mmCIF file with all atom_site columns, N, CA and C in Angstrom:
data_model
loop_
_atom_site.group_PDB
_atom_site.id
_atom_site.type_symbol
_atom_site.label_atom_id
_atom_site.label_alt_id
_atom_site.label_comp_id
_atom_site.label_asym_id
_atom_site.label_entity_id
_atom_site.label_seq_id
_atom_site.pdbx_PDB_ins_code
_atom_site.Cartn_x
_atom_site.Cartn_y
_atom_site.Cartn_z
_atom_site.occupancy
_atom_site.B_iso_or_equiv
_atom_site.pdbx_formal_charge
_atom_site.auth_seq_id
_atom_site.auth_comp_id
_atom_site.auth_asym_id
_atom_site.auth_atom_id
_atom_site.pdbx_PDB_model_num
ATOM 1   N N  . UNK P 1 1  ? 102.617 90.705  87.279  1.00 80.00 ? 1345 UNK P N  1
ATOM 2   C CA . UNK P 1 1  ? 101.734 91.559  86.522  1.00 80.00 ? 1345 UNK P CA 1
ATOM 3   C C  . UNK P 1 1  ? 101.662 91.090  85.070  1.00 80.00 ? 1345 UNK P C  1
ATOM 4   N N  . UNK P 1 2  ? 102.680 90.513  84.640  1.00 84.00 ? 1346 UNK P N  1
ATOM 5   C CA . UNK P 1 2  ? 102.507 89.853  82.951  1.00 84.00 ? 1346 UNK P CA 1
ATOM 6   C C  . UNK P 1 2  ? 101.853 89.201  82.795  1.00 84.00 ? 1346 UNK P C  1
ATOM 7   N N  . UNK P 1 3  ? 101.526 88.262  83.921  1.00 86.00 ? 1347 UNK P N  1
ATOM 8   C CA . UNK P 1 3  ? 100.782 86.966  84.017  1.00 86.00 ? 1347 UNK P CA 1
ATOM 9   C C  . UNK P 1 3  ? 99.507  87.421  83.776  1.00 86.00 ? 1347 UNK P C  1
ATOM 10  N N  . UNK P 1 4  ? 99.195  88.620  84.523  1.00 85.00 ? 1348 UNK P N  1
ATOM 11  C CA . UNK P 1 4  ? 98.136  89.002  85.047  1.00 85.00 ? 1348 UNK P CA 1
ATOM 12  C C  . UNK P 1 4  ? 96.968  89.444  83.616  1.00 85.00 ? 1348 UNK P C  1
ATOM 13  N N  . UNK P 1 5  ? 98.474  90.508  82.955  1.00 84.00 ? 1349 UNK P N  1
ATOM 14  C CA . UNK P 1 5  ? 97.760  91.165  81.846  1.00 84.00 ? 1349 UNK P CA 1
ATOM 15  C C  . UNK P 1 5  ? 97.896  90.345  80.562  1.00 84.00 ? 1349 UNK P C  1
ATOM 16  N N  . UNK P 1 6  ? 98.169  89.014  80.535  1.00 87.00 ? 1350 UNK P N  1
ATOM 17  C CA . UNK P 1 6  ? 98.244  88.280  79.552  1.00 87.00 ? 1350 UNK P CA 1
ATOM 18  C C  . UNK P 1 6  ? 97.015  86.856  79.602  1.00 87.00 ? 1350 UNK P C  1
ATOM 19  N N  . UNK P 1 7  ? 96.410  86.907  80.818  1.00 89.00 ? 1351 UNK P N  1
ATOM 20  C CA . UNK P 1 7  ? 95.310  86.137  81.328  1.00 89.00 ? 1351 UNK P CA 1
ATOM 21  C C  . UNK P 1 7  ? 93.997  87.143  80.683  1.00 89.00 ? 1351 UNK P C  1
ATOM 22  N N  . UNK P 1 8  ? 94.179  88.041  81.252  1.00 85.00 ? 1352 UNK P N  1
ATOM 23  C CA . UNK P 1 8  ? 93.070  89.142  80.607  1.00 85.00 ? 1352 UNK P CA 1
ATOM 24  C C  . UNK P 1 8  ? 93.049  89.864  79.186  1.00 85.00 ? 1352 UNK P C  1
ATOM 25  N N  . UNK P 1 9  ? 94.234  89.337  78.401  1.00 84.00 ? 1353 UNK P N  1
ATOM 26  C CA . UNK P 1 9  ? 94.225  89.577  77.426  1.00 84.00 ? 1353 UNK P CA 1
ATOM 27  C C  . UNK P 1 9  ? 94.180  91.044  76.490  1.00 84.00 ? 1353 UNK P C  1
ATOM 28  N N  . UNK P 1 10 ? 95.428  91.180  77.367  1.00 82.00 ? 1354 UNK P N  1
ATOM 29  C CA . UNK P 1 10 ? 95.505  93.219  77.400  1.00 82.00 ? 1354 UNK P CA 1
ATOM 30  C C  . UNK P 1 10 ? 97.181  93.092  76.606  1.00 82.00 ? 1354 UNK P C  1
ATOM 31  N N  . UNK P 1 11 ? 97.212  93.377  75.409  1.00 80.00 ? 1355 UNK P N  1
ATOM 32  C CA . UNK P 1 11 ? 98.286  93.748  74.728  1.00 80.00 ? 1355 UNK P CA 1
ATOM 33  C C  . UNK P 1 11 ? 99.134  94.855  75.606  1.00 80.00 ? 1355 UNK P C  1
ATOM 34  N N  . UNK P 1 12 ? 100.614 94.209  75.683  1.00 83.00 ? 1356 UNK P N  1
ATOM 35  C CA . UNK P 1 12 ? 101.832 95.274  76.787  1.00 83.00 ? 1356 UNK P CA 1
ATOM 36  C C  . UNK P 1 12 ? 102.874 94.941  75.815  1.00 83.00 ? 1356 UNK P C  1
ATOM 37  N N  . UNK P 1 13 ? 103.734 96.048  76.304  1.00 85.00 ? 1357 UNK P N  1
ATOM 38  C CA . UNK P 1 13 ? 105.021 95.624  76.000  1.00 85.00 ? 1357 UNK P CA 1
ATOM 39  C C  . UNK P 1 13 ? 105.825 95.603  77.791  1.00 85.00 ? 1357 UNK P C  1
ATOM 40  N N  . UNK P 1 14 ? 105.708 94.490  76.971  1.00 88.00 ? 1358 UNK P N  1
ATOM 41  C CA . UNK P 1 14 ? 107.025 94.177  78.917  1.00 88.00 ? 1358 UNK P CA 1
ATOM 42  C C  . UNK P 1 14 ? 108.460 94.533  78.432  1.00 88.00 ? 1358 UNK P C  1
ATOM 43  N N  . UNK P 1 15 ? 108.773 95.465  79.670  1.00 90.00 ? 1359 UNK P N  1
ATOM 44  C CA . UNK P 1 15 ? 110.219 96.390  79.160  1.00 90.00 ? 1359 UNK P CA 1
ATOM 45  C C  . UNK P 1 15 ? 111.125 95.827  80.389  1.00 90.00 ? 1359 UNK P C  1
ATOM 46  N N  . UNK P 1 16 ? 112.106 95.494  80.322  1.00 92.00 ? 1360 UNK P N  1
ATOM 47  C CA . UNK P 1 16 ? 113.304 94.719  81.415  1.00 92.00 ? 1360 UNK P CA 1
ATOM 48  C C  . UNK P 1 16 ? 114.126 95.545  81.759  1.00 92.00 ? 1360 UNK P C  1
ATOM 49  N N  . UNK P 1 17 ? 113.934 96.347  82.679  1.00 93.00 ? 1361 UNK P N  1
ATOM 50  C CA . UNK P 1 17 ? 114.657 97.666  83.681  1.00 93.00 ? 1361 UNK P CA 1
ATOM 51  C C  . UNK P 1 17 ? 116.309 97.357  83.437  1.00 93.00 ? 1361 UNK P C  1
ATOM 52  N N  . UNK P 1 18 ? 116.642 95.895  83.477  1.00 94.00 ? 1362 UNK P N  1
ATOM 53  C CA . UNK P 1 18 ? 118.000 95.757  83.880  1.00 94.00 ? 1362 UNK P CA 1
ATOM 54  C C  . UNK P 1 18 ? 118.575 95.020  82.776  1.00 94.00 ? 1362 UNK P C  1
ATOM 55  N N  . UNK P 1 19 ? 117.934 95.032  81.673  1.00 96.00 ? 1363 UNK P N  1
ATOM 56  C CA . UNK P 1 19 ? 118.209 95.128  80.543  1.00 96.00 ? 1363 UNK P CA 1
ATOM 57  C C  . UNK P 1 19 ? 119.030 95.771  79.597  1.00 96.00 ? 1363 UNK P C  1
ATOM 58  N N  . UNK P 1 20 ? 118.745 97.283  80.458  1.00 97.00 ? 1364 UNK P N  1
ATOM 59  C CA . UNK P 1 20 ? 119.998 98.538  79.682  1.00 97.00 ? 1364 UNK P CA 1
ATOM 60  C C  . UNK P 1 20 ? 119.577 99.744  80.305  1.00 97.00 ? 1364 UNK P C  1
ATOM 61  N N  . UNK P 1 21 ? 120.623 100.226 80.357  1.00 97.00 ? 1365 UNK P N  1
ATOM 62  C CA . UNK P 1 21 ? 120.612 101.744 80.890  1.00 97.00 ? 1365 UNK P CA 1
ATOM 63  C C  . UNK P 1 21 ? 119.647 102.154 80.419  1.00 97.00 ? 1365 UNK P C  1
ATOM 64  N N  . UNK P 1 22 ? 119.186 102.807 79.184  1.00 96.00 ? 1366 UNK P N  1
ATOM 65  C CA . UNK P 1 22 ? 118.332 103.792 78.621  1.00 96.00 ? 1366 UNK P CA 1
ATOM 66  C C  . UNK P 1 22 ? 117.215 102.704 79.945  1.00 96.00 ? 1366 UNK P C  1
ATOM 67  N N  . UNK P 1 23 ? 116.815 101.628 79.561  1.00 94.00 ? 1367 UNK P N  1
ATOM 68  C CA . UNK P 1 23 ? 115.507 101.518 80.037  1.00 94.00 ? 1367 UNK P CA 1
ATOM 69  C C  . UNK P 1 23 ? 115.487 101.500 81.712  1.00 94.00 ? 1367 UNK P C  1
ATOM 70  N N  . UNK P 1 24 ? 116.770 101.057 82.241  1.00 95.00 ? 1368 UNK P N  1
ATOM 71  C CA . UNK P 1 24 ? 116.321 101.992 83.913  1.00 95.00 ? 1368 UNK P CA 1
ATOM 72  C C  . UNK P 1 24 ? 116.273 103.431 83.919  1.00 95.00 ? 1368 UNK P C  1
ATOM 73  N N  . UNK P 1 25 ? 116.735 104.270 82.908  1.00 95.00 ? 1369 UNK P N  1
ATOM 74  C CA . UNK P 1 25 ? 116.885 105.723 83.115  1.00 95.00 ? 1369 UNK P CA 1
ATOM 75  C C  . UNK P 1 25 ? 115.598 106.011 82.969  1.00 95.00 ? 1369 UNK P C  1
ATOM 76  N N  . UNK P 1 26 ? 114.734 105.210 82.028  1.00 91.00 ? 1370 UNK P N  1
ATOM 77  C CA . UNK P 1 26 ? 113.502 105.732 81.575  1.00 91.00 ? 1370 UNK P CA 1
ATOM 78  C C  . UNK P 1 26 ? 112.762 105.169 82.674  1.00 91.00 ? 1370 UNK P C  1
ATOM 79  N N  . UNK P 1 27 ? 112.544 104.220 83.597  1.00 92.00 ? 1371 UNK P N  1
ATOM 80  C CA . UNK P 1 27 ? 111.703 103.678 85.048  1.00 92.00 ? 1371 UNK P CA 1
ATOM 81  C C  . UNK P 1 27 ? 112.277 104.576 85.752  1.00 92.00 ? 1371 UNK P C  1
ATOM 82  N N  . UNK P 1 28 ? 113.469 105.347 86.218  1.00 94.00 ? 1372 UNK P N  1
ATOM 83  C CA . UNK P 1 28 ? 113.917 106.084 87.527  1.00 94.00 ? 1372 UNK P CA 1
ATOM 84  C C  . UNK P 1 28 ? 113.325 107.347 86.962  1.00 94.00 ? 1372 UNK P C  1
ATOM 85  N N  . UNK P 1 29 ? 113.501 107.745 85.766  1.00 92.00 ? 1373 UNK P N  1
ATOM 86  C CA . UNK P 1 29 ? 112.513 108.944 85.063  1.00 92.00 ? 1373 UNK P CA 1
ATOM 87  C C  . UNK P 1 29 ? 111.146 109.017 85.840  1.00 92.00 ? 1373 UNK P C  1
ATOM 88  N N  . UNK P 1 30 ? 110.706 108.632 85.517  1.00 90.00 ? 1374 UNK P N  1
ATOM 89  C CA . UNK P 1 30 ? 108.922 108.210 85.709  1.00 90.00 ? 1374 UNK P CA 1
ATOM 90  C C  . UNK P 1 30 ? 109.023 108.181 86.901  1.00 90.00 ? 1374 UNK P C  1
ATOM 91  N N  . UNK P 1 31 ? 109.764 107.092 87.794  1.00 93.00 ? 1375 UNK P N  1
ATOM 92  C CA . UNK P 1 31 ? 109.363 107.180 89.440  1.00 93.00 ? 1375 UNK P CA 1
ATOM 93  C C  . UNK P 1 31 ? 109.805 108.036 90.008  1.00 93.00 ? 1375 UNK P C  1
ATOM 94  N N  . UNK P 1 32 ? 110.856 108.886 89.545  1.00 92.00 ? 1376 UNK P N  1
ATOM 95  C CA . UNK P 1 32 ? 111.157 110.213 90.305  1.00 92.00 ? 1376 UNK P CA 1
ATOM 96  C C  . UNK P 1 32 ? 109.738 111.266 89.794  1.00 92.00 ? 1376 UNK P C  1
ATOM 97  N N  . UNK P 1 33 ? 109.722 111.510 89.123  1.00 91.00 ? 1377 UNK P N  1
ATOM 98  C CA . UNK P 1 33 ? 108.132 112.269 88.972  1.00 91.00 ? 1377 UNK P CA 1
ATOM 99  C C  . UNK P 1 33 ? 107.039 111.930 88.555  1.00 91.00 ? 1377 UNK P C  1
ATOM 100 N N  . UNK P 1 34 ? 106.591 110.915 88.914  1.00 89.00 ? 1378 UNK P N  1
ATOM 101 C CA . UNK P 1 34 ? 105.061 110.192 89.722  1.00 89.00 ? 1378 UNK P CA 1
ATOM 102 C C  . UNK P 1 34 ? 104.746 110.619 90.980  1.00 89.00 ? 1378 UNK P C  1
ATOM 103 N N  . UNK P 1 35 ? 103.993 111.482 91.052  1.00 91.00 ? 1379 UNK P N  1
ATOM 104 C CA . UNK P 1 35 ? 103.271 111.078 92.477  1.00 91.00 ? 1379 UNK P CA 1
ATOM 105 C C  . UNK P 1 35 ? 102.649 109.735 92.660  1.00 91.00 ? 1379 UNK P C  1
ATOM 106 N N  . UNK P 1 36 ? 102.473 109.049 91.993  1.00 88.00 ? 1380 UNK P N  1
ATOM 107 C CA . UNK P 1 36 ? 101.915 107.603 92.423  1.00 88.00 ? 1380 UNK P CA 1
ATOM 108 C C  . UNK P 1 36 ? 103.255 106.819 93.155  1.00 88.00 ? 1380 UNK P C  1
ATOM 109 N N  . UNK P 1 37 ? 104.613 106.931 93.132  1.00 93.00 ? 1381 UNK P N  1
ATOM 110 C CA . UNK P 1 37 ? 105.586 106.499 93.872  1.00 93.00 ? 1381 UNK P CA 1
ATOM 111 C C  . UNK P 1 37 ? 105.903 106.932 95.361  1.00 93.00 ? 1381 UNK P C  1
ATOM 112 N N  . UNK P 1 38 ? 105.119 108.210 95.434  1.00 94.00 ? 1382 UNK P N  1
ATOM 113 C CA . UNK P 1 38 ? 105.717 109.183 96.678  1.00 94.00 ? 1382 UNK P CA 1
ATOM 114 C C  . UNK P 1 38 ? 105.342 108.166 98.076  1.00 94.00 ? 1382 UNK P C  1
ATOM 115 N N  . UNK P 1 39 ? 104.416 107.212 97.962  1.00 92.00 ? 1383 UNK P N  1
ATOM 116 C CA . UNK P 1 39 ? 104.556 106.702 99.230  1.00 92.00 ? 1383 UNK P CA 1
ATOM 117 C C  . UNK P 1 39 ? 105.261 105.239 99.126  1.00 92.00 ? 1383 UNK P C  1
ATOM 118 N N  . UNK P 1 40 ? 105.859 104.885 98.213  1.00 92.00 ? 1384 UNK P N  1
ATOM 119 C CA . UNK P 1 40 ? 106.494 104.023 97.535  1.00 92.00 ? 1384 UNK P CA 1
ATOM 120 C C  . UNK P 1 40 ? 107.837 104.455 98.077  1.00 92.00 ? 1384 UNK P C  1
ATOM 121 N N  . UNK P 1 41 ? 108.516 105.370 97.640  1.00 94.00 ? 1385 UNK P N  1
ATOM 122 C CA . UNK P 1 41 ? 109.481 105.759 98.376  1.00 94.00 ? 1385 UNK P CA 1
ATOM 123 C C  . UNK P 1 41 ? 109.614 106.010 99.603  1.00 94.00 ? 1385 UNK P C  1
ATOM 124 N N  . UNK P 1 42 ? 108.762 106.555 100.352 1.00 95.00 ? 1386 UNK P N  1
ATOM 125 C CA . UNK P 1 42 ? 108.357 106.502 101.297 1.00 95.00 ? 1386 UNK P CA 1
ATOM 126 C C  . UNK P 1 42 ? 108.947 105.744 102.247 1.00 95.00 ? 1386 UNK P C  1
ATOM 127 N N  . UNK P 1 43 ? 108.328 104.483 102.208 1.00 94.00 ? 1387 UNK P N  1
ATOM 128 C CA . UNK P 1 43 ? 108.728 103.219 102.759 1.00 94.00 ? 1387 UNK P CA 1
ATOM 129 C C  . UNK P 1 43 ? 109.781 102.512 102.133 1.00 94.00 ? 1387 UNK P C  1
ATOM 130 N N  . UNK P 1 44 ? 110.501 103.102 101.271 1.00 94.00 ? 1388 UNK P N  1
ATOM 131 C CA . UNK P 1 44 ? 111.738 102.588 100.885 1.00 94.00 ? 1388 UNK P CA 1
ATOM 132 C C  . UNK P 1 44 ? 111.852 101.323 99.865  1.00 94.00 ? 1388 UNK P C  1
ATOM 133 N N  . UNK P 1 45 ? 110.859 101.579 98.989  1.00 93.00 ? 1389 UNK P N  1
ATOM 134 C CA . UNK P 1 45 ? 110.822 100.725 98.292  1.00 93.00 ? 1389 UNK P CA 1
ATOM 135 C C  . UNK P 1 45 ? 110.733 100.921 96.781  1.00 93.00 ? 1389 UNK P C  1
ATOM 136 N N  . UNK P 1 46 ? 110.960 100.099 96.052  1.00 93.00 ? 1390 UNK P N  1
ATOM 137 C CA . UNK P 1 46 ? 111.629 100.209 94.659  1.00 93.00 ? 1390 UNK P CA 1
ATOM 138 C C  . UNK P 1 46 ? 110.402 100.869 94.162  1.00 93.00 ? 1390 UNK P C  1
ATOM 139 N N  . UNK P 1 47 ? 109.170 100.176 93.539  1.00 92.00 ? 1391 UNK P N  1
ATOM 140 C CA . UNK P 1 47 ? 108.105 100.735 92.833  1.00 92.00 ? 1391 UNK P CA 1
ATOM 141 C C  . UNK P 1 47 ? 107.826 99.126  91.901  1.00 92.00 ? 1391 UNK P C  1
ATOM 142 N N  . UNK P 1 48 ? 108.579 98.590  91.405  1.00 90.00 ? 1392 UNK P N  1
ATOM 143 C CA . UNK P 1 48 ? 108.347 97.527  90.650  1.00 90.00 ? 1392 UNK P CA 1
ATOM 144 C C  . UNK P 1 48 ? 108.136 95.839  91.351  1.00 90.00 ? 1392 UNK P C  1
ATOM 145 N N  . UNK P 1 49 ? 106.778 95.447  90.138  1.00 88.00 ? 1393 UNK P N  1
ATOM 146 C CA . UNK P 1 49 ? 106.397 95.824  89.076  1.00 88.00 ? 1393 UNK P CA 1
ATOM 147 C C  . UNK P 1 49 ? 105.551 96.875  89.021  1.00 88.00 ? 1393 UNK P C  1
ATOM 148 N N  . UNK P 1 50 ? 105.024 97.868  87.864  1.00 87.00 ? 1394 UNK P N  1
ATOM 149 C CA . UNK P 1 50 ? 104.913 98.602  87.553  1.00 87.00 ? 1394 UNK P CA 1
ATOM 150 C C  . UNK P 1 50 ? 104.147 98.505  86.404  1.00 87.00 ? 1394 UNK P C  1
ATOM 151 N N  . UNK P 1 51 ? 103.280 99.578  86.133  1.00 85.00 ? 1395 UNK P N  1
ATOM 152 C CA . UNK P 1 51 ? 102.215 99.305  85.036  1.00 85.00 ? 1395 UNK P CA 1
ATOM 153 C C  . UNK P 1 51 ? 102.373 100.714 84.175  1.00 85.00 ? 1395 UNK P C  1
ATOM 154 N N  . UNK P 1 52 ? 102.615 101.009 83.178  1.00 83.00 ? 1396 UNK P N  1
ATOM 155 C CA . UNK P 1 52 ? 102.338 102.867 82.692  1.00 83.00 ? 1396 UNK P CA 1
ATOM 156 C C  . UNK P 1 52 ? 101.676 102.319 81.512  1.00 83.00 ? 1396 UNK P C  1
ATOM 157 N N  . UNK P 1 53 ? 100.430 102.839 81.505  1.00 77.00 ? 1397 UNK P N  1
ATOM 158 C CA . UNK P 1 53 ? 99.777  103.082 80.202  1.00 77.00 ? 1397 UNK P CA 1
ATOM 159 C C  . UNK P 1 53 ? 99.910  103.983 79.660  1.00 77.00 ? 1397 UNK P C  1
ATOM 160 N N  . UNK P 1 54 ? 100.271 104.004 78.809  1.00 72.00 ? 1398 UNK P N  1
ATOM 161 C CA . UNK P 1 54 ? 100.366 105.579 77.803  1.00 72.00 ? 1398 UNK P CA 1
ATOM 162 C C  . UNK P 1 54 ? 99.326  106.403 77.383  1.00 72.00 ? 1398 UNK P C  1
ATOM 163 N N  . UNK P 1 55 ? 98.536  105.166 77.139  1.00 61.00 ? 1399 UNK P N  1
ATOM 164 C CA . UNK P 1 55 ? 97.256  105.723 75.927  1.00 61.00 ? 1399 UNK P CA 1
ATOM 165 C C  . UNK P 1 55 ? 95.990  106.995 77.721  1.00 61.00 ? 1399 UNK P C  1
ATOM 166 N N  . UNK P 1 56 ? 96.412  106.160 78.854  1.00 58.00 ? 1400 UNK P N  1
ATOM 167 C CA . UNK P 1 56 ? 96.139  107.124 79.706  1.00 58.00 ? 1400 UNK P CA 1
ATOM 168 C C  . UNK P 1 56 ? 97.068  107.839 80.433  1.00 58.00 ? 1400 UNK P C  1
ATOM 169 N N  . UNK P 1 57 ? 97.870  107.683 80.353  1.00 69.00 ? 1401 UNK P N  1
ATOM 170 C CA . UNK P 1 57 ? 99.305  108.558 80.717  1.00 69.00 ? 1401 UNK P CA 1
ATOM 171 C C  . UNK P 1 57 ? 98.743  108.630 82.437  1.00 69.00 ? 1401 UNK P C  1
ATOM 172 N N  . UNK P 1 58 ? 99.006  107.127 82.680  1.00 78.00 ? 1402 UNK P N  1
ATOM 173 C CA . UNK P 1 58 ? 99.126  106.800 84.291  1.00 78.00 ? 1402 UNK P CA 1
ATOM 174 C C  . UNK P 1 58 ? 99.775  105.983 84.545  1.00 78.00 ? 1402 UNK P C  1
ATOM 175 N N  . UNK P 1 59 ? 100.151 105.427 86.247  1.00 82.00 ? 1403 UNK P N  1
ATOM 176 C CA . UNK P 1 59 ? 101.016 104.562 86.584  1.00 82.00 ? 1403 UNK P CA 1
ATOM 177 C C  . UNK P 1 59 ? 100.026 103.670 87.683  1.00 82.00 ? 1403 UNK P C  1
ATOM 178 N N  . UNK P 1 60 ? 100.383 102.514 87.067  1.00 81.00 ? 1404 UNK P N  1
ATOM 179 C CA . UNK P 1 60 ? 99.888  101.541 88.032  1.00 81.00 ? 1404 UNK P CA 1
ATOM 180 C C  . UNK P 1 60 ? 100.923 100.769 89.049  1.00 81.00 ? 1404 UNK P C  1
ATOM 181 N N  . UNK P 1 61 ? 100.920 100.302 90.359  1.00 83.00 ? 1405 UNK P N  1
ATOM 182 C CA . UNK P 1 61 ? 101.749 99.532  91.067  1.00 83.00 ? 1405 UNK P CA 1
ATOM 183 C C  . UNK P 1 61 ? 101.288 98.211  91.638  1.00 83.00 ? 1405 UNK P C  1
ATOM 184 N N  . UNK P 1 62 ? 99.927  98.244  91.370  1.00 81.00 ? 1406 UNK P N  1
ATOM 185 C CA . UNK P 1 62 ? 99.414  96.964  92.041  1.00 81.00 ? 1406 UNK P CA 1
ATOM 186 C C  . UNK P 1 62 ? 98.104  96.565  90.996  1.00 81.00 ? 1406 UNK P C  1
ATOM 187 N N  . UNK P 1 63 ? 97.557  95.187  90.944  1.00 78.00 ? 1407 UNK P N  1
ATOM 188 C CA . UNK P 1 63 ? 96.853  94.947  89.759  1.00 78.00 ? 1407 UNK P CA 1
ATOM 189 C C  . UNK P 1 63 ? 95.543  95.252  90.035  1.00 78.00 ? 1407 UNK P C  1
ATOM 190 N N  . UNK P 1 64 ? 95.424  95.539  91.817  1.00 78.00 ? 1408 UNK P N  1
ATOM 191 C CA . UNK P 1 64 ? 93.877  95.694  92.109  1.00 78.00 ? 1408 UNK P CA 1
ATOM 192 C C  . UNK P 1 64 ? 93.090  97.202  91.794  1.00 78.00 ? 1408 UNK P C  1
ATOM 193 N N  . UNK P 1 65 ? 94.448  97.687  91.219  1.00 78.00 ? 1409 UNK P N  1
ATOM 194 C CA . UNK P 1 65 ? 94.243  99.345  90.950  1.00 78.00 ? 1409 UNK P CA 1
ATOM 195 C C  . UNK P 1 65 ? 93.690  99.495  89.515  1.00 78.00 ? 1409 UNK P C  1
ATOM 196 N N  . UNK P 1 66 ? 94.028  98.624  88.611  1.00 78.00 ? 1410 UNK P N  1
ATOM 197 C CA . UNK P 1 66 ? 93.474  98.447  87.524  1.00 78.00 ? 1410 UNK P CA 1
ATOM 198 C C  . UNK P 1 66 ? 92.203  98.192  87.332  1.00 78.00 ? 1410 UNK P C  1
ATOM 199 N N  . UNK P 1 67 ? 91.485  99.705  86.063  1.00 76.00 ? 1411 UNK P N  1
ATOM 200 C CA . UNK P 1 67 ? 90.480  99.621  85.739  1.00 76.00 ? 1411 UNK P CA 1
ATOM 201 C C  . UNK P 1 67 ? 90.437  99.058  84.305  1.00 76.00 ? 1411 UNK P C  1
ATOM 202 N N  . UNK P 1 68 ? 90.313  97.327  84.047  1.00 78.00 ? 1412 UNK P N  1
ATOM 203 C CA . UNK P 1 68 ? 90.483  96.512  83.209  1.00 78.00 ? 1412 UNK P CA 1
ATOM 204 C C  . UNK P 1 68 ? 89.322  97.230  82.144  1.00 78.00 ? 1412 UNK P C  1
ATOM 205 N N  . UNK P 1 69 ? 88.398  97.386  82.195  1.00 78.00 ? 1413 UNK P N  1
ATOM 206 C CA . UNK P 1 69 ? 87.021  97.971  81.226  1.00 78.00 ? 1413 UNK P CA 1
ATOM 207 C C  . UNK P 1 69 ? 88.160  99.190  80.439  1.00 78.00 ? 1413 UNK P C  1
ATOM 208 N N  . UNK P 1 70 ? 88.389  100.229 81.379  1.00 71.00 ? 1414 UNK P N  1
ATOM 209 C CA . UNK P 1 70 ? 89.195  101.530 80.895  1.00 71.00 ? 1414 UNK P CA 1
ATOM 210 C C  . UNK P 1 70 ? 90.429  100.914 79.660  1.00 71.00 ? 1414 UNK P C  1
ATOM 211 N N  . UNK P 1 71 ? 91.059  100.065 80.047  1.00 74.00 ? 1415 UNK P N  1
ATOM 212 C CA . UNK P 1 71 ? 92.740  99.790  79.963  1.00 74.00 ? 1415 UNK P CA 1
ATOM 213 C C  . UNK P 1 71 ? 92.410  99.257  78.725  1.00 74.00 ? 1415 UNK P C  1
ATOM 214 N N  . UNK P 1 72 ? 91.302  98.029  78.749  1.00 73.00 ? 1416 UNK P N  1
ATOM 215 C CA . UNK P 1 72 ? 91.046  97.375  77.454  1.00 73.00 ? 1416 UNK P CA 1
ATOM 216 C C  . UNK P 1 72 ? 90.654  98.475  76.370  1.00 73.00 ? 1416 UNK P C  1
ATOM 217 N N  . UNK P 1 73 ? 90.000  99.828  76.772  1.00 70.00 ? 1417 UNK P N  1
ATOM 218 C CA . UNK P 1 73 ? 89.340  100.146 75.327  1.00 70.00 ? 1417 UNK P CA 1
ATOM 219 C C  . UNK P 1 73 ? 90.418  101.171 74.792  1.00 70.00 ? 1417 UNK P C  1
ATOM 220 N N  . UNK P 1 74 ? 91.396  101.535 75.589  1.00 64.00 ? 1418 UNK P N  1
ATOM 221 C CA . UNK P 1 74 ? 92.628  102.332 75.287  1.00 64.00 ? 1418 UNK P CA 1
ATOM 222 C C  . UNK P 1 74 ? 93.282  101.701 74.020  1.00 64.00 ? 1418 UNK P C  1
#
């Protein structure tokens, strides 16, 4: 997904889950209350990579879900 949003030229901050506690507490935060994870868990699976925009206060899991027009003018 970095690749992805750095080809298209979409300013992120890429955050490294396993980097430090605070920042997995803050990804298990979010994927415990997302409904965008519920079928993610589901099937037993992590959730990452992972997309949260703030400026729309959503979660992305896959890049084909991205509305690039929206994301850019955020």
């Amino acid at each position: 997904m970095k690749e992805f949003l750095s080809k298209e030229n979409i300013e992120f901050e890429y955050i490294d889950i396993l980097e430090s506690l605070p920042n997995l507490k803050k990804f298990l935060h979010i994927r415990d209350n997302s409904k965008k994870f519920d079928e993610v868990k589901k099937n037993g699976r992590i959730g990452i990579p992972c997309l949260l925009v703030e400026g729309i206060k959503d979660v992305f899991l896959d890049v084909e879900d991205l509305d690039l027009e929206y994301i850019k003018s955020e």
